[in-house]
mmCIF file of C-alpha atoms in Angstrom:
data_model
loop_
_atom_site.group_PDB
_atom_site.id
_atom_site.type_symbol
_atom_site.label_atom_id
_atom_site.label_comp_id
_atom_site.label_asym_id
_atom_site.label_seq_id
_atom_site.Cartn_x
_atom_site.Cartn_y
_atom_site.Cartn_z
ATOM 1 C CA MET A 145 59.754 140.718 -46.505
ATOM 2 C CA ASP A 146 60.560 142.245 -50.041
ATOM 3 C CA LEU A 147 58.462 139.597 -51.802
ATOM 4 C CA THR A 148 55.567 139.874 -49.285
ATOM 5 C CA PHE A 149 55.536 143.819 -49.789
ATOM 6 C CA ALA A 150 55.882 143.307 -53.624
ATOM 7 C CA GLY A 151 52.754 140.963 -53.436
ATOM 8 C CA PHE A 152 50.878 143.250 -51.301
ATOM 9 C CA ALA A 153 51.594 146.257 -53.623
ATOM 10 C CA LEU A 154 50.608 144.235 -56.643
ATOM 11 C CA LEU A 155 47.183 143.082 -54.980
ATOM 12 C CA LEU A 156 46.528 146.643 -53.895
ATOM 13 C CA PHE A 157 47.263 147.976 -57.221
ATOM 14 C CA ALA A 158 44.628 145.397 -58.766
ATOM 15 C CA ALA A 159 42.146 146.089 -56.198
ATOM 16 C CA CYS A 160 42.304 149.864 -56.966
ATOM 17 C CA PHE A 161 42.186 149.259 -60.687
ATOM 18 C CA LEU A 162 39.073 147.036 -60.436
ATOM 19 C CA LEU A 163 37.342 149.415 -57.897
ATOM 20 C CA ILE A 164 37.920 152.296 -60.436
ATOM 21 C CA GLU A 165 36.802 150.007 -63.388
ATOM 22 C CA GLY A 166 33.559 148.890 -61.468
ATOM 23 C CA SER A 167 32.614 152.700 -60.428
ATOM 24 C CA TRP A 168 33.140 153.583 -64.019
ATOM 25 C CA LEU A 169 30.891 150.893 -65.263
ATOM 26 C CA TRP A 170 28.356 151.686 -62.777
ATOM 27 C CA TRP A 171 28.415 155.381 -63.539
ATOM 28 C CA SER A 172 28.234 154.702 -67.305
ATOM 29 C CA GLU A 173 25.118 152.163 -66.592
ATOM 30 C CA LYS A 174 23.186 154.600 -64.540
ATOM 31 C CA ARG A 175 24.289 158.018 -65.557
ATOM 32 C CA GLY A 176 26.055 157.854 -68.830
ATOM 33 C CA ARG A 177 24.918 159.217 -72.179
ATOM 34 C CA GLY A 178 23.390 155.891 -73.421
ATOM 35 C CA ALA A 179 21.458 155.207 -70.101
ATOM 36 C CA ARG A 180 20.130 158.679 -70.200
ATOM 37 C CA ARG A 181 18.996 158.375 -73.784
ATOM 38 C CA ILE A 182 17.199 155.031 -72.986
ATOM 39 C CA ALA A 183 15.648 156.525 -69.893
ATOM 40 C CA ARG A 184 14.181 159.425 -71.775
ATOM 41 C CA ARG A 185 12.714 157.091 -74.445
ATOM 42 C CA LEU A 186 11.256 154.816 -71.711
ATOM 43 C CA ARG A 187 9.779 157.834 -70.078
ATOM 44 C CA LEU A 188 8.337 159.063 -73.319
ATOM 45 C CA MET A 189 6.668 155.409 -74.010
ATOM 46 C CA THR A 190 5.284 155.138 -70.329
ATOM 47 C CA GLY A 191 4.142 158.847 -69.849
ATOM 48 C CA ARG A 192 0.710 158.163 -71.160
ATOM 49 C CA ALA A 193 0.176 155.098 -68.794
ATOM 50 C CA ALA A 194 1.682 157.052 -65.719
ATOM 51 C CA GLY A 195 -0.790 159.628 -66.503
ATOM 52 C CA ALA A 196 -3.735 157.317 -66.463
ATOM 53 C CA GLY A 197 -3.317 156.779 -62.833
ATOM 54 C CA GLY A 198 -0.297 154.125 -62.732
ATOM 55 C CA HIS A 199 2.231 154.360 -60.102
ATOM 56 C CA GLY A 200 5.367 152.556 -59.715
ATOM 57 C CA GLU A 201 8.501 152.283 -61.791
ATOM 58 C CA PRO A 202 8.393 150.782 -65.160
ATOM 59 C CA LEU A 203 9.704 147.201 -65.451
ATOM 60 C CA SER A 204 12.603 146.437 -67.739
ATOM 61 C CA ILE A 205 11.700 144.912 -70.952
ATOM 62 C CA LEU A 206 15.198 143.199 -71.462
ATOM 63 C CA LYS A 207 14.798 139.518 -72.100
ATOM 64 C CA GLN A 208 18.009 138.538 -70.564
ATOM 65 C CA ARG A 209 19.772 139.812 -67.583
ATOM 66 C CA ARG A 210 23.229 141.308 -68.271
ATOM 67 C CA TYR A 211 26.233 140.667 -65.799
ATOM 68 C CA SER A 212 27.846 143.998 -66.917
ATOM 69 C CA ALA A 213 27.366 147.082 -69.318
ATOM 70 C CA SER A 214 30.626 146.359 -70.914
ATOM 71 C CA PRO A 215 30.531 143.869 -73.694
ATOM 72 C CA TRP A 216 34.038 142.274 -73.075
ATOM 73 C CA LEU A 217 33.339 141.833 -69.392
ATOM 74 C CA GLU A 218 29.919 140.444 -70.066
ATOM 75 C CA GLN A 219 31.546 137.782 -72.348
ATOM 76 C CA CYS A 220 34.271 137.043 -69.617
ATOM 77 C CA LEU A 221 31.695 136.714 -66.751
ATOM 78 C CA ARG A 222 29.552 134.427 -68.928
ATOM 79 C CA GLN A 223 32.323 131.978 -68.872
ATOM 80 C CA LEU A 224 32.202 131.388 -65.273
ATOM 81 C CA PRO A 225 29.579 129.471 -63.740
ATOM 82 C CA LEU A 226 29.889 131.107 -60.326
ATOM 83 C CA CYS A 227 28.522 134.344 -61.947
ATOM 84 C CA GLY A 228 25.306 132.613 -63.055
ATOM 85 C CA ARG A 229 24.717 131.663 -59.449
ATOM 86 C CA ILE A 230 25.541 135.282 -58.025
ATOM 87 C CA ASP A 231 23.137 136.818 -60.753
ATOM 88 C CA GLN A 232 20.389 134.396 -59.463
ATOM 89 C CA LEU A 233 20.894 135.404 -56.061
ATOM 90 C CA LEU A 234 20.865 139.075 -56.901
ATOM 91 C CA LEU A 235 17.485 138.514 -58.860
ATOM 92 C CA GLN A 236 15.965 136.750 -55.873
ATOM 93 C CA SER A 237 17.418 139.333 -53.250
ATOM 94 C CA GLY A 238 15.827 142.292 -55.170
ATOM 95 C CA LEU A 239 19.180 144.144 -55.382
ATOM 96 C CA ARG A 240 19.364 146.592 -58.193
ATOM 97 C CA CYS A 241 22.924 145.811 -59.073
ATOM 98 C CA SER A 242 24.757 143.712 -61.813
ATOM 99 C CA THR A 243 26.916 140.793 -61.143
ATOM 100 C CA ALA A 244 30.048 142.885 -62.225
ATOM 101 C CA GLN A 245 29.143 145.628 -59.779
ATOM 102 C CA PHE A 246 28.627 143.182 -56.813
ATOM 103 C CA LEU A 247 32.052 141.408 -57.697
ATOM 104 C CA ALA A 248 33.759 144.869 -57.701
ATOM 105 C CA ALA A 249 32.106 145.635 -54.373
ATOM 106 C CA ALA A 250 33.172 142.302 -52.921
ATOM 107 C CA LEU A 251 36.892 142.569 -54.148
ATOM 108 C CA LEU A 252 37.933 144.820 -51.118
ATOM 109 C CA PRO A 253 36.901 142.282 -48.413
ATOM 110 C CA ALA A 254 38.037 139.362 -50.424
ATOM 111 C CA LEU A 255 41.513 140.966 -50.602
ATOM 112 C CA THR A 256 41.599 142.263 -47.129
ATOM 113 C CA GLY A 257 40.965 138.855 -45.525
ATOM 114 C CA PRO A 258 43.887 136.945 -47.006
ATOM 115 C CA LEU A 259 46.121 139.966 -46.423
ATOM 116 C CA LEU A 260 45.611 140.179 -42.687
ATOM 117 C CA PRO A 261 47.803 137.269 -41.789
ATOM 118 C CA LEU A 262 50.690 138.818 -43.717
ATOM 119 C CA CYS A 263 50.343 142.114 -41.905
ATOM 120 C CA TRP A 264 50.075 140.594 -38.393
ATOM 121 C CA SER A 265 51.416 137.516 -36.769
ATOM 122 C CA LEU A 266 48.108 135.559 -36.335
ATOM 123 C CA PRO A 267 47.726 131.997 -34.946
ATOM 124 C CA TRP A 268 46.957 129.527 -37.804
ATOM 125 C CA PRO A 269 43.364 129.081 -36.762
ATOM 126 C CA ALA A 270 42.732 132.975 -37.057
ATOM 127 C CA ALA A 271 44.688 133.309 -40.266
ATOM 128 C CA LEU A 272 42.609 130.304 -41.707
ATOM 129 C CA ALA A 273 39.259 132.009 -40.531
ATOM 130 C CA SER A 274 40.587 135.462 -41.880
ATOM 131 C CA CYS A 275 41.256 133.940 -45.294
ATOM 132 C CA ALA A 276 37.961 132.308 -45.494
ATOM 133 C CA LEU A 277 35.614 135.035 -44.067
ATOM 134 C CA GLY A 278 37.088 137.719 -46.276
ATOM 135 C CA PRO A 279 35.923 136.209 -49.450
ATOM 136 C CA ALA A 280 32.842 134.715 -47.805
ATOM 137 C CA LEU A 281 31.352 138.042 -46.114
ATOM 138 C CA PRO A 282 29.912 139.511 -49.540
ATOM 139 C CA TYR A 283 28.356 136.221 -50.278
ATOM 140 C CA LEU A 284 26.830 135.749 -46.835
ATOM 141 C CA TRP A 285 25.516 139.255 -47.016
ATOM 142 C CA LEU A 286 23.861 138.531 -50.301
ATOM 143 C CA LEU A 287 22.198 135.339 -48.741
ATOM 144 C CA ARG A 288 20.943 137.385 -45.801
ATOM 145 C CA ALA A 289 19.320 139.952 -48.082
ATOM 146 C CA ARG A 290 17.853 137.192 -50.090
ATOM 147 C CA ARG A 291 16.435 135.412 -47.123
ATOM 148 C CA ARG A 292 14.873 138.621 -45.738
ATOM 149 C CA ARG A 293 12.988 139.372 -49.027
ATOM 150 C CA LEU A 294 11.882 135.684 -49.207
ATOM 151 C CA ARG A 295 10.493 135.858 -45.787
ATOM 152 C CA ALA A 296 8.638 139.177 -46.351
ATOM 153 C CA ILE A 297 7.158 137.489 -49.572
ATOM 154 C CA GLU A 298 6.146 134.348 -47.602
ATOM 155 C CA LEU A 299 4.435 136.470 -45.229
ATOM 156 C CA GLN A 300 2.343 138.218 -48.113
ATOM 157 C CA LEU A 301 1.538 135.064 -49.966
ATOM 158 C CA PRO A 302 -1.730 134.052 -48.130
ATOM 159 C CA ASP A 303 -3.155 137.602 -48.798
ATOM 160 C CA ALA A 304 -2.044 137.199 -52.600
ATOM 161 C CA ALA A 305 -3.702 133.649 -52.618
ATOM 162 C CA ASP A 306 -6.910 135.038 -51.169
ATOM 163 C CA PHE A 307 -6.848 138.095 -53.605
ATOM 164 C CA LEU A 308 -6.365 135.623 -56.661
ATOM 165 C CA ALA A 309 -9.360 133.517 -55.498
ATOM 166 C CA ARG A 310 -11.674 136.415 -54.878
ATOM 167 C CA ALA A 311 -10.804 138.063 -58.291
ATOM 168 C CA LEU A 312 -11.382 134.760 -60.031
ATOM 169 C CA ARG A 313 -14.765 134.397 -58.322
ATOM 170 C CA ALA A 314 -15.770 137.878 -59.650
ATOM 171 C CA GLY A 315 -15.018 136.725 -63.185
ATOM 172 C CA HIS A 316 -11.839 138.117 -64.102
ATOM 173 C CA SER A 317 -9.357 136.369 -66.309
ATOM 174 C CA PHE A 318 -6.189 134.943 -64.691
ATOM 175 C CA SER A 319 -3.920 137.314 -66.599
ATOM 176 C CA ASN A 320 -5.862 140.432 -65.337
ATOM 177 C CA VAL A 321 -5.850 139.021 -61.794
ATOM 178 C CA LEU A 322 -1.971 139.035 -61.994
ATOM 179 C CA GLN A 323 -2.222 142.654 -62.953
ATOM 180 C CA MET A 324 -4.445 143.318 -60.121
ATOM 181 C CA VAL A 325 -2.207 141.633 -57.488
ATOM 182 C CA GLY A 326 0.705 143.699 -58.845
ATOM 183 C CA ALA A 327 -1.216 146.990 -58.691
ATOM 184 C CA GLU A 328 -3.137 146.386 -55.268
ATOM 185 C CA LEU A 329 -0.567 144.591 -52.973
ATOM 186 C CA SER A 330 2.593 146.100 -51.590
ATOM 187 C CA GLU A 331 6.147 145.170 -52.428
ATOM 188 C CA PRO A 332 7.987 142.907 -52.763
ATOM 189 C CA ILE A 333 5.311 140.412 -53.810
ATOM 190 C CA SER A 334 3.491 142.846 -55.945
ATOM 191 C CA GLY A 335 6.692 143.395 -58.119
ATOM 192 C CA GLU A 336 6.970 139.778 -58.908
ATOM 193 C CA PHE A 337 3.306 139.267 -60.014
ATOM 194 C CA LYS A 338 3.705 142.407 -61.995
ATOM 195 C CA LEU A 339 6.666 141.147 -63.728
ATOM 196 C CA ALA A 340 4.837 137.741 -64.575
ATOM 197 C CA TYR A 341 1.983 139.898 -65.916
ATOM 198 C CA GLU A 342 4.431 141.963 -68.021
ATOM 199 C CA GLU A 343 6.253 138.801 -69.517
ATOM 200 C CA ILE A 344 2.751 137.535 -70.593
ATOM 201 C CA ASN A 345 1.873 140.728 -72.261
ATOM 202 C CA TYR A 346 5.362 140.557 -74.242
ATOM 203 C CA GLY A 347 4.444 137.152 -75.636
ATOM 204 C CA VAL A 348 5.754 134.795 -73.134
ATOM 205 C CA PRO A 349 3.348 131.693 -72.588
ATOM 206 C CA MET A 350 1.636 131.722 -69.192
ATOM 207 C CA ASN A 351 3.224 128.308 -68.162
ATOM 208 C CA ASP A 352 6.633 129.819 -68.849
ATOM 209 C CA ALA A 353 5.968 132.985 -67.067
ATOM 210 C CA LEU A 354 4.515 131.481 -64.050
ATOM 211 C CA GLN A 355 7.681 128.971 -63.939
ATOM 212 C CA ASN A 356 9.800 132.079 -64.111
ATOM 213 C CA LEU A 357 7.825 133.447 -61.114
ATOM 214 C CA ALA A 358 8.673 130.167 -59.024
ATOM 215 C CA THR A 359 12.354 130.336 -60.238
ATOM 216 C CA ARG A 360 12.608 134.115 -59.046
ATOM 217 C CA VAL A 361 10.906 133.197 -55.661
ATOM 218 C CA PRO A 362 11.907 129.755 -54.574
ATOM 219 C CA LEU A 363 9.268 129.278 -51.847
ATOM 220 C CA PRO A 364 7.531 125.826 -51.531
ATOM 221 C CA ASP A 365 4.307 127.433 -50.947
ATOM 222 C CA LEU A 366 4.626 129.525 -54.054
ATOM 223 C CA ARG A 367 5.481 126.494 -56.017
ATOM 224 C CA TYR A 368 2.251 124.833 -54.681
ATOM 225 C CA LEU A 369 0.297 127.723 -56.009
ATOM 226 C CA VAL A 370 2.017 127.564 -59.479
ATOM 227 C CA VAL A 371 1.569 123.751 -59.629
ATOM 228 C CA ALA A 372 -2.128 124.210 -59.057
ATOM 229 C CA VAL A 373 -2.622 126.803 -61.581
ATOM 230 C CA LEU A 374 -0.689 124.856 -64.164
ATOM 231 C CA ILE A 375 -2.724 121.597 -63.427
ATOM 232 C CA GLN A 376 -6.022 123.613 -63.554
ATOM 233 C CA ARG A 377 -4.980 124.966 -67.030
ATOM 234 C CA GLU A 378 -4.374 121.400 -68.289
ATOM 235 C CA SER A 379 -7.192 119.503 -66.644
ATOM 236 C CA GLY A 380 -9.642 122.035 -65.545
ATOM 237 C CA GLY A 381 -11.451 122.529 -62.158
ATOM 238 C CA ASN A 382 -12.342 125.359 -59.893
ATOM 239 C CA LEU A 383 -9.178 127.237 -59.385
ATOM 240 C CA ALA A 384 -10.634 129.761 -57.115
ATOM 241 C CA GLU A 385 -11.524 127.060 -54.525
ATOM 242 C CA VAL A 386 -7.994 125.606 -54.915
ATOM 243 C CA LEU A 387 -6.342 128.910 -54.253
ATOM 244 C CA GLY A 388 -8.507 129.448 -51.198
ATOM 245 C CA SER A 389 -7.433 126.000 -49.667
ATOM 246 C CA ILE A 390 -3.809 126.789 -50.697
ATOM 247 C CA SER A 391 -4.125 130.059 -48.584
ATOM 248 C CA ARG A 392 -5.664 128.418 -45.530
ATOM 249 C CA ILE A 393 -2.765 125.812 -45.598
ATOM 250 C CA ILE A 394 -0.105 128.486 -45.826
ATOM 251 C CA ARG A 395 -1.777 130.446 -42.869
ATOM 252 C CA ALA A 396 -1.792 127.122 -40.701
ATOM 253 C CA ARG A 397 1.813 126.578 -41.579
ATOM 254 C CA LEU A 398 2.803 130.078 -40.790
ATOM 255 C CA LYS A 399 0.879 130.061 -37.625
ATOM 256 C CA LEU A 400 2.542 126.653 -36.720
ATOM 257 C CA LEU A 401 6.031 128.217 -37.436
ATOM 258 C CA ALA A 402 5.252 131.208 -35.234
ATOM 259 C CA GLN A 403 4.373 128.960 -32.355
ATOM 260 C CA VAL A 404 7.732 127.154 -33.064
ATOM 261 C CA ARG A 405 9.622 130.237 -32.931
ATOM 262 C CA VAL A 406 8.034 131.298 -29.822
ATOM 263 C CA MET A 407 9.081 127.941 -28.057
ATOM 264 C CA ALA A 408 12.591 128.255 -29.280
ATOM 265 C CA ALA A 409 12.891 131.977 -28.282
ATOM 266 C CA GLU A 410 14.334 130.864 -24.831
ATOM 267 C CA GLY A 411 17.068 128.786 -26.574
ATOM 268 C CA LYS A 412 18.023 131.771 -28.772
ATOM 269 C CA MET A 413 18.168 133.985 -25.789
ATOM 270 C CA SER A 414 20.482 131.576 -24.127
ATOM 271 C CA ALA A 415 22.592 131.341 -27.161
ATOM 272 C CA TRP A 416 23.081 135.185 -27.234
ATOM 273 C CA ILE A 417 23.816 135.371 -23.467
ATOM 274 C CA LEU A 418 26.409 132.457 -23.534
ATOM 275 C CA GLY A 419 27.979 133.962 -26.856
ATOM 276 C CA LEU A 420 28.116 137.567 -25.345
ATOM 277 C CA LEU A 421 29.124 136.729 -21.629
ATOM 278 C CA PRO A 422 32.723 136.181 -22.408
ATOM 279 C CA PRO A 423 33.556 139.336 -24.197
ATOM 280 C CA VAL A 424 31.404 141.382 -21.858
ATOM 281 C CA ILE A 425 33.061 139.940 -18.822
ATOM 282 C CA LEU A 426 36.627 140.531 -20.525
ATOM 283 C CA GLY A 427 35.558 144.031 -21.228
ATOM 284 C CA VAL A 428 34.542 144.667 -17.465
ATOM 285 C CA MET A 429 37.869 143.155 -16.185
ATOM 286 C CA ALA A 430 39.934 145.268 -18.753
ATOM 287 C CA LEU A 431 38.305 148.268 -17.120
ATOM 288 C CA THR A 432 38.379 147.230 -13.487
ATOM 289 C CA SER A 433 41.606 145.224 -13.197
ATOM 290 C CA PRO A 434 43.758 146.046 -16.474
ATOM 291 C CA ALA A 435 47.059 144.933 -14.908
ATOM 292 C CA TYR A 436 45.521 141.409 -14.374
ATOM 293 C CA ILE A 437 43.818 140.864 -17.681
ATOM 294 C CA SER A 438 46.460 142.581 -19.965
ATOM 295 C CA VAL A 439 48.530 139.483 -19.995
ATOM 296 C CA LEU A 440 46.060 137.967 -22.600
ATOM 297 C CA TRP A 441 47.031 140.624 -25.172
ATOM 298 C CA THR A 442 50.748 141.227 -24.127
ATOM 299 C CA ASP A 443 51.858 137.804 -23.854
ATOM 300 C CA PRO A 444 51.894 135.423 -27.053
ATOM 301 C CA ALA A 445 50.356 132.658 -25.181
ATOM 302 C CA GLY A 446 47.588 134.889 -24.109
ATOM 303 C CA ILE A 447 47.065 136.047 -27.499
ATOM 304 C CA ALA A 448 46.832 132.415 -28.904
ATOM 305 C CA LEU A 449 44.354 131.685 -26.083
ATOM 306 C CA LEU A 450 42.161 134.695 -27.092
ATOM 307 C CA TRP A 451 42.088 133.542 -30.538
ATOM 308 C CA TYR A 452 41.119 129.976 -29.440
ATOM 309 C CA ALA A 453 38.562 131.121 -27.151
ATOM 310 C CA ALA A 454 36.723 133.299 -29.863
ATOM 311 C CA GLY A 455 36.949 130.340 -32.333
ATOM 312 C CA MET A 456 35.158 128.017 -29.761
ATOM 313 C CA ILE A 457 32.603 130.624 -28.920
ATOM 314 C CA VAL A 458 31.670 131.210 -32.652
ATOM 315 C CA GLY A 459 31.659 127.542 -32.986
ATOM 316 C CA GLY A 460 29.328 127.161 -30.044
ATOM 317 C CA VAL A 461 26.939 129.866 -31.289
ATOM 318 C CA VAL A 462 26.772 128.441 -34.728
ATOM 319 C CA TRP A 463 25.999 124.916 -33.397
ATOM 320 C CA MET A 464 23.255 126.334 -31.030
ATOM 321 C CA ARG A 465 21.760 128.142 -33.900
ATOM 322 C CA THR A 466 21.806 125.219 -36.206
ATOM 323 C CA THR A 467 20.218 123.076 -33.542
ATOM 324 C CA LEU A 468 17.317 125.721 -32.783
ATOM 325 C CA LYS A 469 16.616 126.089 -36.540
ATOM 326 C CA ILE A 470 13.463 124.133 -37.211
ATOM 327 C CA ARG A 471 11.854 123.642 -40.565
ATOM 328 C CA VAL A 472 8.033 123.522 -40.417
#
């Protein structure tokens, strides 16, 4: 017991220390003296453009994303391959936080999950699930934010392709068309095209800027659009007609995907009902017949049965969700 308490105290101290350090780094990056000085200089540099009718925040001119505002922490995080993956997910999800800030925020659930089996006597399946879900929850939340943003961009992509085709037919250059898409369309797709236009203005070759766009937005439809532009730059052709065809293909695929989702709606509803029915019945019985049902949380065998039932319900819901997920 003394060793367990000492380990718990040590982990709690580390969590508090890293939380304070992450909060200080976030404050220094957003509200510190250096951040205020840089923000003031950027406002002075972009004041004329904003006065000319520009709307939106100025894009960052940094050539390389930083993992942390602290140099020594930046150097340490650069040595970890996982930080590169987290930074890429943060970029694709559109979250305005650094890798160090995300890791600091994810530290509390990562420590809470393994400590739960030490504080309560849980069955071994529940202990394994707690140890696995604690560190995985922040990562799963980040994947969910990335998926939602990519879905929003996918729905806007046909309009963007049509806009590109119409602007090219009107005689505009492709770089100016990128600027027009960034100014006319709504977020989140406008920010990505605006960033590609800014990279071209800062001297990045157009091929590299378009490939960076495909890396930030890993959608197959956008990759087709980028490949079409790159091939046209090498071999020539009517780019406006190609973009119009890509737009029609994307719209047809999204229409088919919507039809598939309608057909799978009944199965998803069944999965929700089957997953929520046991806990709802348990709650109703706990209100109507507490003496009859209380054996499940007062007897050790009943507690074990509850954990096994929860694991089977979660596994069934995950299996049904995987079965109903159809790629188009």
